Amino acid sequence: QLTPAVLDMLGKALKEVGFNELELIYNDSGRHLISFATKALQDNDRCQILSMEGNQYESHDENELLLETIMNHPSLRKLSMKSCFNDSPRSFLGEALRKFRNITSMDLTSNLISGESVTYIANFLETNPCMLHLNLSSNRIDDNDAAKIATALVKNKRLRLLELECNHVMTKVGEKQLRKTVYGDETLNSISDSNHICEIRSDWSGTFCNGSRDTPNVNRRWKLYDTLSYHHTKFSNVLELVDKELPND
């Protein structure tokens, strides 16, 4: 734990030097720590990474100022709020996700996220923000929540990695929704319209992945090629693929 006196001393020292990363992990210093983090970011426009892991977030004026500072910071791109909430962080997400347009990587592991909190996240992802990596592991995301995320990812064309491991209330039903987002439902049109950029990591089936080094168009071609090749070996391309796309009359 960093006492207010120590934080004040560190603040004066950091003001004289530039830094790229600020980690304030598991410090029970309350508002003093929030004020310190805010001032440190305001005094350093080069910081790219901020970790507040293990520090309990409470709604008060100091936290609102920190959110504003993160939003307006010219260089900050990675934010960790792992294990920062004793309850589902609905109010935080509702406010923060509207502001964090510059954040490309966010860690929200172990924060009891479910229900309404997932709705905020899904709505945020649908707007196609600049976020490339989102970690939602070890929360309470269930099948209904997975469906919300899957729907959002259909519209999102930027997120490259979504981590959902250790959400033990999610079953294979939720996994199927996520898999469909990346691979379609085995018809050529659905495969072509699926998400071709995001890698989804989960417990049931491992990883639903697009080629991380390939462009969306390349990933789309590989999926179509693999599907056609598989059905060709069964002599079933017309029956199982083309017929599904055409009317029954």
PDB file of C-alpha atoms in Angstrom:
ATOM      1  CA  GLN A   1       0.000   0.000   0.000  1.00  0.00           C
ATOM      2  CA  LEU A   2       1.221   3.455  -0.951  1.00  0.00           C
ATOM      3  CA  THR A   3       0.468   6.073   1.682  1.00  0.00           C
ATOM      4  CA  PRO A   4      -0.626   9.602   0.714  1.00  0.00           C
ATOM      5  CA  ALA A   5       2.836  10.902   1.690  1.00  0.00           C
ATOM      6  CA  VAL A   6       4.570   8.354  -0.560  1.00  0.00           C
ATOM      7  CA  LEU A   7       2.172   9.104  -3.432  1.00  0.00           C
ATOM      8  CA  ASP A   8       2.888  12.807  -3.078  1.00  0.00           C
ATOM      9  CA  MET A   9       6.632  12.157  -3.216  1.00  0.00           C
ATOM     10  CA  LEU A  10       6.266   9.892  -6.250  1.00  0.00           C
ATOM     11  CA  GLY A  11       4.094  12.450  -7.984  1.00  0.00           C
ATOM     12  CA  LYS A  12       6.742  15.129  -7.661  1.00  0.00           C
ATOM     13  CA  ALA A  13       9.424  12.746  -8.947  1.00  0.00           C
ATOM     14  CA  LEU A  14       7.388  11.556 -11.943  1.00  0.00           C
ATOM     15  CA  LYS A  15       6.632  15.108 -12.974  1.00  0.00           C
ATOM     16  CA  GLU A  16      10.302  15.550 -13.813  1.00  0.00           C
ATOM     17  CA  VAL A  17      10.610  12.434 -15.993  1.00  0.00           C
ATOM     18  CA  GLY A  18       8.693  10.903 -18.863  1.00  0.00           C
ATOM     19  CA  PHE A  19       7.271   7.376 -18.679  1.00  0.00           C
ATOM     20  CA  ASN A  20       5.414   5.065 -21.056  1.00  0.00           C
ATOM     21  CA  GLU A  21       3.666   2.820 -18.528  1.00  0.00           C
ATOM     22  CA  LEU A  22       2.032   3.361 -15.133  1.00  0.00           C
ATOM     23  CA  GLU A  23       1.126   0.290 -13.032  1.00  0.00           C
ATOM     24  CA  LEU A  24      -0.720   0.857  -9.754  1.00  0.00           C
ATOM     25  CA  ILE A  25      -1.588  -2.721  -8.852  1.00  0.00           C
ATOM     26  CA  TYR A  26      -3.420  -3.797  -5.676  1.00  0.00           C
ATOM     27  CA  ASN A  27      -2.948  -0.627  -3.663  1.00  0.00           C
ATOM     28  CA  ASP A  28      -5.591   0.110  -1.072  1.00  0.00           C
ATOM     29  CA  SER A  29      -5.110   3.863  -1.168  1.00  0.00           C
ATOM     30  CA  GLY A  30      -8.609   4.884  -2.292  1.00  0.00           C
ATOM     31  CA  ARG A  31      -9.096   8.407  -3.532  1.00  0.00           C
ATOM     32  CA  HIS A  32      -5.461   9.312  -2.985  1.00  0.00           C
ATOM     33  CA  LEU A  33      -4.414   6.705  -5.554  1.00  0.00           C
ATOM     34  CA  ILE A  34      -7.017   7.901  -8.079  1.00  0.00           C
ATOM     35  CA  SER A  35      -5.870  11.489  -7.664  1.00  0.00           C
ATOM     36  CA  PHE A  36      -2.254  10.400  -8.061  1.00  0.00           C
ATOM     37  CA  ALA A  37      -2.986   8.478 -11.277  1.00  0.00           C
ATOM     38  CA  THR A  38      -4.947  11.396 -12.703  1.00  0.00           C
ATOM     39  CA  LYS A  39      -2.222  13.931 -11.987  1.00  0.00           C
ATOM     40  CA  ALA A  40       0.510  11.614 -13.283  1.00  0.00           C
ATOM     41  CA  LEU A  41      -1.318  11.203 -16.598  1.00  0.00           C
ATOM     42  CA  GLN A  42      -2.003  14.915 -16.876  1.00  0.00           C
ATOM     43  CA  ASP A  43       1.692  15.673 -16.351  1.00  0.00           C
ATOM     44  CA  ASN A  44       2.904  13.054 -18.848  1.00  0.00           C
ATOM     45  CA  ASP A  45       1.546  12.974 -22.367  1.00  0.00           C
ATOM     46  CA  ARG A  46       3.765  10.017 -23.379  1.00  0.00           C
ATOM     47  CA  CYS A  47       2.167   7.341 -21.168  1.00  0.00           C
ATOM     48  CA  GLN A  48       0.648   4.562 -23.283  1.00  0.00           C
ATOM     49  CA  ILE A  49      -0.328   1.945 -20.648  1.00  0.00           C
ATOM     50  CA  LEU A  50      -2.270   2.321 -17.387  1.00  0.00           C
ATOM     51  CA  SER A  51      -3.060  -0.539 -14.991  1.00  0.00           C
ATOM     52  CA  MET A  52      -5.377  -0.018 -12.024  1.00  0.00           C
ATOM     53  CA  GLU A  53      -5.654  -3.761 -11.363  1.00  0.00           C
ATOM     54  CA  GLY A  54      -6.991  -4.765  -7.962  1.00  0.00           C
ATOM     55  CA  ASN A  55      -7.948  -1.263  -6.835  1.00  0.00           C
ATOM     56  CA  GLN A  56     -11.634  -1.024  -5.976  1.00  0.00           C
ATOM     57  CA  TYR A  57     -13.502   1.485  -8.114  1.00  0.00           C
ATOM     58  CA  GLU A  58     -16.154   3.634  -6.450  1.00  0.00           C
ATOM     59  CA  SER A  59     -18.210   6.349  -8.041  1.00  0.00           C
ATOM     60  CA  HIS A  60     -17.022   9.749  -6.860  1.00  0.00           C
ATOM     61  CA  ASP A  61     -15.619  12.966  -8.303  1.00  0.00           C
ATOM     62  CA  GLU A  62     -12.002  11.763  -8.374  1.00  0.00           C
ATOM     63  CA  ASN A  63     -12.933   8.794 -10.550  1.00  0.00           C
ATOM     64  CA  GLU A  64     -14.921  10.981 -12.912  1.00  0.00           C
ATOM     65  CA  LEU A  65     -11.851  13.187 -13.359  1.00  0.00           C
ATOM     66  CA  LEU A  66      -9.707  10.106 -14.055  1.00  0.00           C
ATOM     67  CA  LEU A  67     -12.155   8.981 -16.762  1.00  0.00           C
ATOM     68  CA  GLU A  68     -12.010  12.412 -18.375  1.00  0.00           C
ATOM     69  CA  THR A  69      -8.206  12.356 -18.230  1.00  0.00           C
ATOM     70  CA  ILE A  70      -8.059   8.928 -19.878  1.00  0.00           C
ATOM     71  CA  MET A  71     -10.474  10.069 -22.583  1.00  0.00           C
ATOM     72  CA  ASN A  72      -8.443  13.179 -23.417  1.00  0.00           C
ATOM     73  CA  HIS A  73      -4.966  11.678 -23.072  1.00  0.00           C
ATOM     74  CA  PRO A  74      -3.074  11.934 -26.394  1.00  0.00           C
ATOM     75  CA  SER A  75      -1.078   8.689 -26.065  1.00  0.00           C
ATOM     76  CA  LEU A  76      -2.866   6.283 -23.701  1.00  0.00           C
ATOM     77  CA  ARG A  77      -3.930   3.138 -25.549  1.00  0.00           C
ATOM     78  CA  LYS A  78      -3.946   0.212 -23.073  1.00  0.00           C
ATOM     79  CA  LEU A  79      -6.047   0.119 -19.897  1.00  0.00           C
ATOM     80  CA  SER A  80      -6.371  -2.619 -17.270  1.00  0.00           C
ATOM     81  CA  MET A  81      -9.277  -2.514 -14.813  1.00  0.00           C
ATOM     82  CA  LYS A  82      -8.874  -6.154 -13.756  1.00  0.00           C
ATOM     83  CA  SER A  83     -10.517  -7.033 -10.406  1.00  0.00           C
ATOM     84  CA  CYS A  84     -11.645  -3.473  -9.758  1.00  0.00           C
ATOM     85  CA  PHE A  85     -15.319  -4.061  -8.925  1.00  0.00           C
ATOM     86  CA  ASN A  86     -17.110  -5.888  -6.106  1.00  0.00           C
ATOM     87  CA  ASP A  87     -20.342  -5.671  -8.071  1.00  0.00           C
ATOM     88  CA  SER A  88     -21.163  -5.721 -11.769  1.00  0.00           C
ATOM     89  CA  PRO A  89     -19.711  -2.435 -13.134  1.00  0.00           C
ATOM     90  CA  ARG A  90     -22.851  -1.159 -14.863  1.00  0.00           C
ATOM     91  CA  SER A  91     -22.440   2.514 -13.981  1.00  0.00           C
ATOM     92  CA  PHE A  92     -18.735   2.509 -14.847  1.00  0.00           C
ATOM     93  CA  LEU A  93     -19.230   0.858 -18.232  1.00  0.00           C
ATOM     94  CA  GLY A  94     -22.199   3.030 -19.116  1.00  0.00           C
ATOM     95  CA  GLU A  95     -20.079   6.130 -18.571  1.00  0.00           C
ATOM     96  CA  ALA A  96     -16.602   4.956 -19.543  1.00  0.00           C
ATOM     97  CA  LEU A  97     -17.320   3.203 -22.826  1.00  0.00           C
ATOM     98  CA  ARG A  98     -18.821   6.372 -24.246  1.00  0.00           C
ATOM     99  CA  LYS A  99     -15.549   8.140 -23.520  1.00  0.00           C
ATOM    100  CA  PHE A 100     -12.802   5.600 -24.222  1.00  0.00           C
ATOM    101  CA  ARG A 101     -12.672   6.144 -27.957  1.00  0.00           C
ATOM    102  CA  ASN A 102      -8.863   6.160 -27.981  1.00  0.00           C
ATOM    103  CA  ILE A 103      -8.299   2.902 -26.035  1.00  0.00           C
ATOM    104  CA  THR A 104      -7.158  -0.017 -28.217  1.00  0.00           C
ATOM    105  CA  SER A 105      -6.754  -2.647 -25.461  1.00  0.00           C
ATOM    106  CA  MET A 106      -8.877  -3.085 -22.317  1.00  0.00           C
ATOM    107  CA  ASP A 107      -8.682  -5.760 -19.610  1.00  0.00           C
ATOM    108  CA  LEU A 108     -11.916  -6.214 -17.604  1.00  0.00           C
ATOM    109  CA  THR A 109     -11.080  -9.652 -16.188  1.00  0.00           C
ATOM    110  CA  SER A 110     -12.739 -10.762 -12.915  1.00  0.00           C
ATOM    111  CA  ASN A 111     -15.326  -8.022 -12.521  1.00  0.00           C
ATOM    112  CA  LEU A 112     -18.624  -9.994 -12.206  1.00  0.00           C
ATOM    113  CA  ILE A 113     -19.695  -8.716 -15.635  1.00  0.00           C
ATOM    114  CA  SER A 114     -23.065  -9.985 -16.887  1.00  0.00           C
ATOM    115  CA  GLY A 115     -26.478  -8.832 -18.106  1.00  0.00           C
ATOM    116  CA  GLU A 116     -26.790  -5.062 -18.404  1.00  0.00           C
ATOM    117  CA  SER A 117     -23.019  -4.608 -18.286  1.00  0.00           C
ATOM    118  CA  VAL A 118     -22.679  -6.854 -21.352  1.00  0.00           C
ATOM    119  CA  THR A 119     -25.362  -4.803 -23.103  1.00  0.00           C
ATOM    120  CA  TYR A 120     -23.193  -1.702 -22.655  1.00  0.00           C
ATOM    121  CA  ILE A 121     -20.182  -3.582 -24.027  1.00  0.00           C
ATOM    122  CA  ALA A 122     -22.113  -4.967 -27.008  1.00  0.00           C
ATOM    123  CA  ASN A 123     -23.517  -1.535 -27.869  1.00  0.00           C
ATOM    124  CA  PHE A 124     -19.997  -0.123 -27.663  1.00  0.00           C
ATOM    125  CA  LEU A 125     -18.579  -2.805 -29.987  1.00  0.00           C
ATOM    126  CA  GLU A 126     -21.372  -2.210 -32.497  1.00  0.00           C
ATOM    127  CA  THR A 127     -20.140   1.347 -33.001  1.00  0.00           C
ATOM    128  CA  ASN A 128     -16.907  -0.104 -34.437  1.00  0.00           C
ATOM    129  CA  PRO A 129     -14.495   1.716 -32.072  1.00  0.00           C
ATOM    130  CA  CYS A 130     -10.721   1.580 -32.456  1.00  0.00           C
ATOM    131  CA  MET A 131     -10.426  -1.167 -29.796  1.00  0.00           C
ATOM    132  CA  LEU A 132      -8.339  -4.131 -30.987  1.00  0.00           C
ATOM    133  CA  HIS A 133      -8.228  -6.299 -27.829  1.00  0.00           C
ATOM    134  CA  LEU A 134     -10.870  -6.857 -25.138  1.00  0.00           C
ATOM    135  CA  ASN A 135     -10.420  -9.276 -22.226  1.00  0.00           C
ATOM    136  CA  LEU A 136     -13.666 -10.371 -20.512  1.00  0.00           C
ATOM    137  CA  SER A 137     -12.316 -13.555 -18.931  1.00  0.00           C
ATOM    138  CA  SER A 138     -13.439 -14.837 -15.506  1.00  0.00           C
ATOM    139  CA  ASN A 139     -16.732 -12.963 -15.419  1.00  0.00           C
ATOM    140  CA  ARG A 140     -20.365 -14.158 -15.388  1.00  0.00           C
ATOM    141  CA  ILE A 141     -21.135 -13.990 -19.090  1.00  0.00           C
ATOM    142  CA  ASP A 142     -23.902 -16.489 -19.944  1.00  0.00           C
ATOM    143  CA  ASP A 143     -25.499 -17.684 -23.185  1.00  0.00           C
ATOM    144  CA  ASN A 144     -27.746 -14.608 -23.533  1.00  0.00           C
ATOM    145  CA  ASP A 145     -24.732 -12.351 -23.036  1.00  0.00           C
ATOM    146  CA  ALA A 146     -22.771 -14.334 -25.614  1.00  0.00           C
ATOM    147  CA  ALA A 147     -25.588 -13.785 -28.115  1.00  0.00           C
ATOM    148  CA  LYS A 148     -25.398  -9.999 -27.558  1.00  0.00           C
ATOM    149  CA  ILE A 149     -21.640 -10.025 -28.158  1.00  0.00           C
ATOM    150  CA  ALA A 150     -22.024 -12.221 -31.239  1.00  0.00           C
ATOM    151  CA  THR A 151     -24.537  -9.809 -32.754  1.00  0.00           C
ATOM    152  CA  ALA A 152     -22.227  -6.860 -32.077  1.00  0.00           C
ATOM    153  CA  LEU A 153     -19.264  -8.581 -33.721  1.00  0.00           C
ATOM    154  CA  VAL A 154     -21.168  -8.911 -36.985  1.00  0.00           C
ATOM    155  CA  LYS A 155     -20.963  -5.119 -37.273  1.00  0.00           C
ATOM    156  CA  ASN A 156     -17.526  -4.694 -35.719  1.00  0.00           C
ATOM    157  CA  LYS A 157     -14.679  -4.690 -38.235  1.00  0.00           C
ATOM    158  CA  ARG A 158     -11.749  -3.777 -35.966  1.00  0.00           C
ATOM    159  CA  LEU A 159     -11.617  -5.964 -32.836  1.00  0.00           C
ATOM    160  CA  ARG A 160      -8.886  -8.559 -33.375  1.00  0.00           C
ATOM    161  CA  LEU A 161      -8.919 -10.468 -30.071  1.00  0.00           C
ATOM    162  CA  LEU A 162     -11.779 -11.176 -27.649  1.00  0.00           C
ATOM    163  CA  GLU A 163     -10.959 -13.266 -24.572  1.00  0.00           C
ATOM    164  CA  LEU A 164     -13.868 -15.061 -22.870  1.00  0.00           C
ATOM    165  CA  GLU A 165     -12.161 -17.883 -20.962  1.00  0.00           C
ATOM    166  CA  CYS A 166     -13.450 -18.955 -17.527  1.00  0.00           C
ATOM    167  CA  ASN A 167     -16.986 -17.656 -17.947  1.00  0.00           C
ATOM    168  CA  HIS A 168     -18.312 -20.887 -16.508  1.00  0.00           C
ATOM    169  CA  VAL A 169     -22.018 -20.018 -16.765  1.00  0.00           C
ATOM    170  CA  MET A 170     -21.695 -19.987 -20.565  1.00  0.00           C
ATOM    171  CA  THR A 171     -22.604 -23.291 -22.226  1.00  0.00           C
ATOM    172  CA  LYS A 172     -22.191 -24.711 -25.719  1.00  0.00           C
ATOM    173  CA  VAL A 173     -25.291 -22.739 -26.729  1.00  0.00           C
ATOM    174  CA  GLY A 174     -23.434 -19.462 -26.248  1.00  0.00           C
ATOM    175  CA  GLU A 175     -20.330 -20.922 -27.876  1.00  0.00           C
ATOM    176  CA  LYS A 176     -22.379 -21.826 -30.940  1.00  0.00           C
ATOM    177  CA  GLN A 177     -23.541 -18.222 -31.297  1.00  0.00           C
ATOM    178  CA  LEU A 178     -19.960 -16.972 -31.132  1.00  0.00           C
ATOM    179  CA  ARG A 179     -18.730 -19.592 -33.580  1.00  0.00           C
ATOM    180  CA  LYS A 180     -21.462 -18.631 -36.038  1.00  0.00           C
ATOM    181  CA  THR A 181     -20.212 -15.037 -35.915  1.00  0.00           C
ATOM    182  CA  VAL A 182     -16.801 -16.131 -37.195  1.00  0.00           C
ATOM    183  CA  TYR A 183     -17.726 -19.061 -39.455  1.00  0.00           C
ATOM    184  CA  GLY A 184     -21.351 -18.467 -40.487  1.00  0.00           C
ATOM    185  CA  ASP A 185     -23.942 -21.252 -40.510  1.00  0.00           C
ATOM    186  CA  GLU A 186     -22.329 -23.287 -43.314  1.00  0.00           C
ATOM    187  CA  THR A 187     -24.068 -21.529 -46.195  1.00  0.00           C
ATOM    188  CA  LEU A 188     -21.853 -19.604 -48.595  1.00  0.00           C
ATOM    189  CA  ASN A 189     -23.632 -16.299 -48.030  1.00  0.00           C
ATOM    190  CA  SER A 190     -23.429 -16.550 -44.224  1.00  0.00           C
ATOM    191  CA  ILE A 191     -19.744 -17.477 -44.418  1.00  0.00           C
ATOM    192  CA  SER A 192     -19.065 -14.513 -46.691  1.00  0.00           C
ATOM    193  CA  ASP A 193     -20.957 -12.148 -44.351  1.00  0.00           C
ATOM    194  CA  SER A 194     -19.346 -13.398 -41.119  1.00  0.00           C
ATOM    195  CA  ASN A 195     -16.662 -11.624 -39.096  1.00  0.00           C
ATOM    196  CA  HIS A 196     -13.267 -12.103 -40.790  1.00  0.00           C
ATOM    197  CA  ILE A 197     -10.962 -10.286 -38.385  1.00  0.00           C
ATOM    198  CA  CYS A 198     -11.684 -11.270 -34.743  1.00  0.00           C
ATOM    199  CA  GLU A 199     -10.139 -14.171 -32.818  1.00  0.00           C
ATOM    200  CA  ILE A 200     -12.406 -15.393 -29.984  1.00  0.00           C
ATOM    201  CA  ARG A 201     -10.897 -17.418 -27.145  1.00  0.00           C
ATOM    202  CA  SER A 202     -13.202 -19.474 -24.934  1.00  0.00           C
ATOM    203  CA  ASP A 203     -13.297 -22.652 -22.854  1.00  0.00           C
ATOM    204  CA  TRP A 204     -15.611 -25.007 -24.708  1.00  0.00           C
ATOM    205  CA  SER A 205     -14.028 -25.081 -28.137  1.00  0.00           C
ATOM    206  CA  GLY A 206     -10.698 -23.357 -27.654  1.00  0.00           C
ATOM    207  CA  THR A 207     -10.302 -20.603 -30.233  1.00  0.00           C
ATOM    208  CA  PHE A 208     -12.534 -19.405 -33.052  1.00  0.00           C
ATOM    209  CA  CYS A 209      -9.972 -17.728 -35.152  1.00  0.00           C
ATOM    210  CA  ASN A 210      -9.290 -15.757 -38.264  1.00  0.00           C
ATOM    211  CA  GLY A 211      -5.756 -15.641 -39.612  1.00  0.00           C
ATOM    212  CA  SER A 212      -4.171 -12.988 -37.420  1.00  0.00           C
ATOM    213  CA  ARG A 213      -1.690 -11.978 -40.112  1.00  0.00           C
ATOM    214  CA  ASP A 214      -4.161 -12.013 -42.980  1.00  0.00           C
ATOM    215  CA  THR A 215      -6.573  -9.390 -44.249  1.00  0.00           C
ATOM    216  CA  PRO A 216     -10.338  -9.897 -43.890  1.00  0.00           C
ATOM    217  CA  ASN A 217     -10.615 -10.631 -47.609  1.00  0.00           C
ATOM    218  CA  VAL A 218      -7.964 -13.346 -47.391  1.00  0.00           C
ATOM    219  CA  ASN A 219      -9.717 -14.899 -44.374  1.00  0.00           C
ATOM    220  CA  ARG A 220     -13.028 -14.842 -46.224  1.00  0.00           C
ATOM    221  CA  ARG A 221     -11.520 -16.642 -49.229  1.00  0.00           C
ATOM    222  CA  TRP A 222      -9.936 -19.320 -47.039  1.00  0.00           C
ATOM    223  CA  LYS A 223     -13.239 -20.044 -45.282  1.00  0.00           C
ATOM    224  CA  LEU A 224     -15.114 -20.316 -48.561  1.00  0.00           C
ATOM    225  CA  TYR A 225     -12.366 -22.486 -50.040  1.00  0.00           C
ATOM    226  CA  ASP A 226     -12.282 -24.806 -47.012  1.00  0.00           C
ATOM    227  CA  THR A 227     -16.066 -25.197 -47.061  1.00  0.00           C
ATOM    228  CA  LEU A 228     -16.209 -25.937 -50.773  1.00  0.00           C
ATOM    229  CA  SER A 229     -13.279 -28.352 -50.496  1.00  0.00           C
ATOM    230  CA  TYR A 230     -14.900 -30.236 -47.610  1.00  0.00           C
ATOM    231  CA  HIS A 231     -18.208 -30.661 -49.426  1.00  0.00           C
ATOM    232  CA  HIS A 232     -16.433 -31.539 -52.660  1.00  0.00           C
ATOM    233  CA  THR A 233     -14.872 -34.567 -50.945  1.00  0.00           C
ATOM    234  CA  LYS A 234     -18.408 -35.665 -50.027  1.00  0.00           C
ATOM    235  CA  PHE A 235     -19.739 -34.912 -53.547  1.00  0.00           C
ATOM    236  CA  SER A 236     -22.311 -32.687 -51.858  1.00  0.00           C
ATOM    237  CA  ASN A 237     -21.579 -29.115 -52.962  1.00  0.00           C
ATOM    238  CA  VAL A 238     -24.832 -28.713 -54.875  1.00  0.00           C
ATOM    239  CA  LEU A 239     -27.029 -30.516 -52.371  1.00  0.00           C
ATOM    240  CA  GLU A 240     -25.721 -28.998 -49.152  1.00  0.00           C
ATOM    241  CA  LEU A 241     -24.549 -25.569 -50.275  1.00  0.00           C
ATOM    242  CA  VAL A 242     -26.243 -24.311 -53.419  1.00  0.00           C
ATOM    243  CA  ASP A 243     -29.676 -25.681 -52.546  1.00  0.00           C
ATOM    244  CA  LYS A 244     -29.571 -23.898 -49.171  1.00  0.00           C
ATOM    245  CA  GLU A 245     -29.140 -20.560 -50.927  1.00  0.00           C
ATOM    246  CA  LEU A 246     -31.994 -20.998 -53.409  1.00  0.00           C
ATOM    247  CA  PRO A 247     -35.809 -20.861 -52.912  1.00  0.00           C
ATOM    248  CA  ASN A 248     -37.620 -24.184 -52.590  1.00  0.00           C
ATOM    249  CA  ASP A 249     -40.139 -23.495 -55.375  1.00  0.00           C
TER     250      ASP A 249
END
